[in-house]
CSV table of C-alpha atoms in Angstrom, one decimal:
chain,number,residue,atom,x,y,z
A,1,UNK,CA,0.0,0.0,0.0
A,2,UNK,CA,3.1,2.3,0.8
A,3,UNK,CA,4.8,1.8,-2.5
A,4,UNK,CA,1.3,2.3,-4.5
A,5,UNK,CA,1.5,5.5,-2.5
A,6,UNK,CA,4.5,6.6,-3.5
A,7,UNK,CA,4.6,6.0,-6.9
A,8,UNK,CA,0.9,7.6,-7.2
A,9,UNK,CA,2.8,10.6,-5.9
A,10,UNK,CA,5.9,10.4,-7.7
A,11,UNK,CA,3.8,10.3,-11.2
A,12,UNK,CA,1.6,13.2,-10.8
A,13,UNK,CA,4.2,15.6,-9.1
A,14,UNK,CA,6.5,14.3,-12.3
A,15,UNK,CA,3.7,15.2,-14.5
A,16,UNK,CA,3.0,18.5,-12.7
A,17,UNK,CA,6.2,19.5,-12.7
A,18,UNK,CA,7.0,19.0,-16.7
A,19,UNK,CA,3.5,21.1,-17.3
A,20,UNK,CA,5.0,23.8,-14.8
A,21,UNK,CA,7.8,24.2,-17.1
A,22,UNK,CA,5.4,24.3,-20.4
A,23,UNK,CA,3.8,27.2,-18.4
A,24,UNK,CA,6.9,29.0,-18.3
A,25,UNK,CA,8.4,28.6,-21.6
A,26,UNK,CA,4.8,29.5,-23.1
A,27,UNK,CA,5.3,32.9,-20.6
A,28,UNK,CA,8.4,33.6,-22.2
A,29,UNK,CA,9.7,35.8,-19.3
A,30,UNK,CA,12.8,34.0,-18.3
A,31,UNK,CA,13.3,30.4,-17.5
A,32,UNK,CA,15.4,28.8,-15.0
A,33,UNK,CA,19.1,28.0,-15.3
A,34,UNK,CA,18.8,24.0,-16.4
A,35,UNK,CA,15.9,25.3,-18.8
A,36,UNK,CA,17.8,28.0,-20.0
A,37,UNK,CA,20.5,25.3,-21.0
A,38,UNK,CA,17.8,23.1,-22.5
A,39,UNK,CA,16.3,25.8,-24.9
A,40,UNK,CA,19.4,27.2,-25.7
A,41,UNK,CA,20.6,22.8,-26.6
A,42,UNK,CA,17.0,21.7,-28.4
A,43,UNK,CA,17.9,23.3,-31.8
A,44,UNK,CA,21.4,22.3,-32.2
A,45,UNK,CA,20.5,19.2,-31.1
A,46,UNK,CA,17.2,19.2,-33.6
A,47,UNK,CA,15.1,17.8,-30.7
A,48,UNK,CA,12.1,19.2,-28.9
A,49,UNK,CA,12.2,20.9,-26.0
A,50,UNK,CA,10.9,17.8,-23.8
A,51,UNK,CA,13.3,15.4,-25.4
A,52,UNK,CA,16.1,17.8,-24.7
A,53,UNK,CA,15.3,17.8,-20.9
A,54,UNK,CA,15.2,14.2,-20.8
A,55,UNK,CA,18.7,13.7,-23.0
A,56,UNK,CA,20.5,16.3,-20.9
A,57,UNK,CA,18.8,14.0,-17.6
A,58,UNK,CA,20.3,11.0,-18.7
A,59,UNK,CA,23.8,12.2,-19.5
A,60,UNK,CA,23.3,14.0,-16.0
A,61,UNK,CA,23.1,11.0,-14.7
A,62,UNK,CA,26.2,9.1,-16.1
A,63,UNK,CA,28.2,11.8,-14.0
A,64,UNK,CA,26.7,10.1,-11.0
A,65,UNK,CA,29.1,6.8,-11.6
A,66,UNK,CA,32.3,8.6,-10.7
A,67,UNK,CA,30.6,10.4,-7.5
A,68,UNK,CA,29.0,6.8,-6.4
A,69,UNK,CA,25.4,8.1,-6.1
A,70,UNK,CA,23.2,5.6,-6.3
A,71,UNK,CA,19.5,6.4,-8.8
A,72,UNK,CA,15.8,5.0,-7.9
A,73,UNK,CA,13.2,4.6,-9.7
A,74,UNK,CA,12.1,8.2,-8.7
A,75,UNK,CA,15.4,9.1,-10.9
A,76,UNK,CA,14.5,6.6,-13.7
A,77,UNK,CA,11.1,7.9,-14.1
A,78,UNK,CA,12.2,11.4,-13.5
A,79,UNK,CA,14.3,11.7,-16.8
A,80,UNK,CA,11.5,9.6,-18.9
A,81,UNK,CA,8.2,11.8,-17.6
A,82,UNK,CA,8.9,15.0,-17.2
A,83,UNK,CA,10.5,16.2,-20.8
A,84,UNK,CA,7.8,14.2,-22.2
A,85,UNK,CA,5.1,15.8,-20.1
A,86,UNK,CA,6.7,19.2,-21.1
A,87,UNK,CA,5.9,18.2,-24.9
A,88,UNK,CA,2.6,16.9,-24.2
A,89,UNK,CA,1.7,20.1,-22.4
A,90,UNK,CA,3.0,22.9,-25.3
A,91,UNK,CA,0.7,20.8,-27.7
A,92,UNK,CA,-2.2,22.0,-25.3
A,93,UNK,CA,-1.2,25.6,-23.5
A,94,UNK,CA,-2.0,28.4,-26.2
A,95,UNK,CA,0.5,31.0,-26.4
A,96,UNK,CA,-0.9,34.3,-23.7
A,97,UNK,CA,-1.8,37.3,-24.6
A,98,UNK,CA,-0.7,40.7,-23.5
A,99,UNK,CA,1.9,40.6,-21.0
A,100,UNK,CA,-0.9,40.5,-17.9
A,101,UNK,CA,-1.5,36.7,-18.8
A,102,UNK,CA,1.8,36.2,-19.7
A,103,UNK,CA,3.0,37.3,-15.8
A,104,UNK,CA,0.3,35.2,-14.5
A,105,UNK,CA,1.3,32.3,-16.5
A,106,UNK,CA,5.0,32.5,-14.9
A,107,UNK,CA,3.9,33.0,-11.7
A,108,UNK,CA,1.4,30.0,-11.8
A,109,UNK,CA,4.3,28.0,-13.2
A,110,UNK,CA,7.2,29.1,-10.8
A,111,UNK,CA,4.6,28.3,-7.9
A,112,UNK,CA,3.4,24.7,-9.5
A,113,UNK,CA,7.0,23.8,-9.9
A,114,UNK,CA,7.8,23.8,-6.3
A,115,UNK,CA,4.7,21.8,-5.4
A,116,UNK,CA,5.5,19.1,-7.7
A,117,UNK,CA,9.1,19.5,-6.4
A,118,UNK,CA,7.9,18.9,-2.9
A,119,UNK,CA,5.8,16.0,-4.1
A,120,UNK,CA,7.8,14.5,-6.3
A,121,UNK,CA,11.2,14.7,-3.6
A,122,UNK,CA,8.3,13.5,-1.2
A,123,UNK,CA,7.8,10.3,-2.6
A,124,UNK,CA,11.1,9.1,-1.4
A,125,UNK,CA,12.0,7.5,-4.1
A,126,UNK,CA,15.5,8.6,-5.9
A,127,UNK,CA,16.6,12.4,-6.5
A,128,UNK,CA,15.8,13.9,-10.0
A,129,UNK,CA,19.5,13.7,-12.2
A,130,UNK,CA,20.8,17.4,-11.4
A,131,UNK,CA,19.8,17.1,-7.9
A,132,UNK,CA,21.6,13.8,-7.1
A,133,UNK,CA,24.6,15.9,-9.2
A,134,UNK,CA,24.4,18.3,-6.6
A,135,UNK,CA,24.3,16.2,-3.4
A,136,UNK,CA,27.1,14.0,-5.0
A,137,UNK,CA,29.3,16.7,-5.2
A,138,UNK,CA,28.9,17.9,-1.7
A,139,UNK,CA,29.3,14.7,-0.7
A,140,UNK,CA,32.5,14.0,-2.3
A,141,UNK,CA,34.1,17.3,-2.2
A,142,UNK,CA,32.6,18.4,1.6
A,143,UNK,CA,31.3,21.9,0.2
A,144,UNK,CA,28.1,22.9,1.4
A,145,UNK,CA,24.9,22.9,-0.8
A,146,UNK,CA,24.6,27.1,-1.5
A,147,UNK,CA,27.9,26.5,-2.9
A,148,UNK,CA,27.9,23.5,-5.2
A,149,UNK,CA,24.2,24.4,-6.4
A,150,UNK,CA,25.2,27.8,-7.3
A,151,UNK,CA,28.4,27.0,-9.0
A,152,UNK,CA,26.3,24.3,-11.0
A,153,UNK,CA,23.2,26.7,-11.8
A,154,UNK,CA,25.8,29.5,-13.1
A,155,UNK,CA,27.5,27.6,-15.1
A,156,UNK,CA,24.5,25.9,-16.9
A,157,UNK,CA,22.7,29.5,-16.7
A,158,UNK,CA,26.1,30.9,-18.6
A,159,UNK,CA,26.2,28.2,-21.3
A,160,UNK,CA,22.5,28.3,-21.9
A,161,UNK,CA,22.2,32.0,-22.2
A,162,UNK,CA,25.6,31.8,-24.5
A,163,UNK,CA,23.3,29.5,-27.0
A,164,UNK,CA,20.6,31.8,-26.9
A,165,UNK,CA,17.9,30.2,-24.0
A,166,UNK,CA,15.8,33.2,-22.5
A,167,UNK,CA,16.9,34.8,-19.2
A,168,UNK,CA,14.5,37.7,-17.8
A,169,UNK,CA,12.3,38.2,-14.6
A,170,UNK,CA,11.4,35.2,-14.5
A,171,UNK,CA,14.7,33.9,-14.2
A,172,UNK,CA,15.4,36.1,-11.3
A,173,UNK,CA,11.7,35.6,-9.8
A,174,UNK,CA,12.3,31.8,-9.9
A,175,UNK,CA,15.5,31.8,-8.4
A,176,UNK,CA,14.9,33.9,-5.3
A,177,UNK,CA,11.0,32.0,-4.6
A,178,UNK,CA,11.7,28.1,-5.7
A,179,UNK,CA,13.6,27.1,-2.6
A,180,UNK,CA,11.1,28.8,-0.2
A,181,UNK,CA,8.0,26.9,-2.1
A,182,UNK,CA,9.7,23.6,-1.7
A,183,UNK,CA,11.0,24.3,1.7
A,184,UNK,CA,7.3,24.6,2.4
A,185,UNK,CA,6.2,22.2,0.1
A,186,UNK,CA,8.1,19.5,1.5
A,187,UNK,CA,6.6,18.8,4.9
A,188,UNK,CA,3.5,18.6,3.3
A,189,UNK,CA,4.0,15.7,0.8
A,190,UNK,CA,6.7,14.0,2.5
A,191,UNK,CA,5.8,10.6,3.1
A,192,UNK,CA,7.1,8.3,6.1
A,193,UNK,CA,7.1,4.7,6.6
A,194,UNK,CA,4.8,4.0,9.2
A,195,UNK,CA,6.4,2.3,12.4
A,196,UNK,CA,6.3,-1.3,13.0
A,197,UNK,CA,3.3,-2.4,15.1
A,198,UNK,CA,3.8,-2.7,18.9
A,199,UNK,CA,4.0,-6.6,19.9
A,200,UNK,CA,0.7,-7.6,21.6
């Protein structure tokens, strides 16, 4: 019953979280750093946007071999479902109009994107490929999260802007909001094993 659970939760925060992103790229006010690097990729690599994100997850996740982390089927399912439900979800989401819709659009987005992060991390079943990146780094190296999560998000923020992905308010908007929506996210849809029963 536990597992059923978890993977219920797992599926619709990946799902959520790749129509999040479709809500941002269709706001066009700035993306955030990996998404910046996938947008600025998808052409050169003649792929769609969704089946950039889940290339650029997979070779993420080959880095993992050399720092030891270890994927679940949370990471497996995180680098097939959400780029897919990203192009799913641009087939449906019209384009805004007038920049009033297309600020509400971000915001909506920004704020659904930490949900599902809470309930997809929640689930408790394997990091997403950048964020096992990041914790395998800290683990190896002993510098603390701030630092090896900004390093990686300005370099992949650089190189993404250098091949022309879009950086504007909303880049700056998601970066200063996402980790308080998680933070308080989290709690919410974190799910714990329940203790074993008390001997009669």
């Amino acid at each position: 019953m536990m597992i059923r659970r978890r993977l219920f939760q797992l599926s619709w925060g990946l799902v959520l979280y790749g129509f999040a992103m479709a809500l941002l790229l269709r706001a066009n006010l700035g993306l955030d750093p990996w998404d910046v690097l996938h947008q600025g990729l998808a052409p050169r690599l003649g792929l769609s946007f969704g089946m950039t994100v889940n290339l650029i997850g997979s070779v993420v996740l080959l880095l993992w071999w050399p720092l030891r982390q270890r994927p679940g089927i949370g990471t497996v399912c995180n680098i097939v479902v959400i780029g897919t439900a990203v192009d799913l979800s641009l087939m449906i989401l019209p384009t805004p109009a007038g920049y009033a819709m297309r600020a509400a659009w971000l915001i909506a987005g920004i704020l659904l994107n930490g949900i599902a992060g809470g309930a997809y991390i929640g689930a408790g079943l394997g990091p997403g490929p950048r964020d096992g990146l990041m914790t395998g780094f800290c683990r190896r190296t002993g510098w603390s999260v701030k630092r090896v999560r900004t390093g990686i998000e300005i370099a992949v923020l650089g190189i993404g802007w250098l091949l022309g992905g879009t950086v504007g308010i909303g880049t700056v908007l998601y970066a200063v909001s996402i980790g308080w929506i998680v933070h308080h996210s989290l709690p919410f849809f974190t799910i714990r094993d329940r203790p074993p029963a008390a001997p009669a």
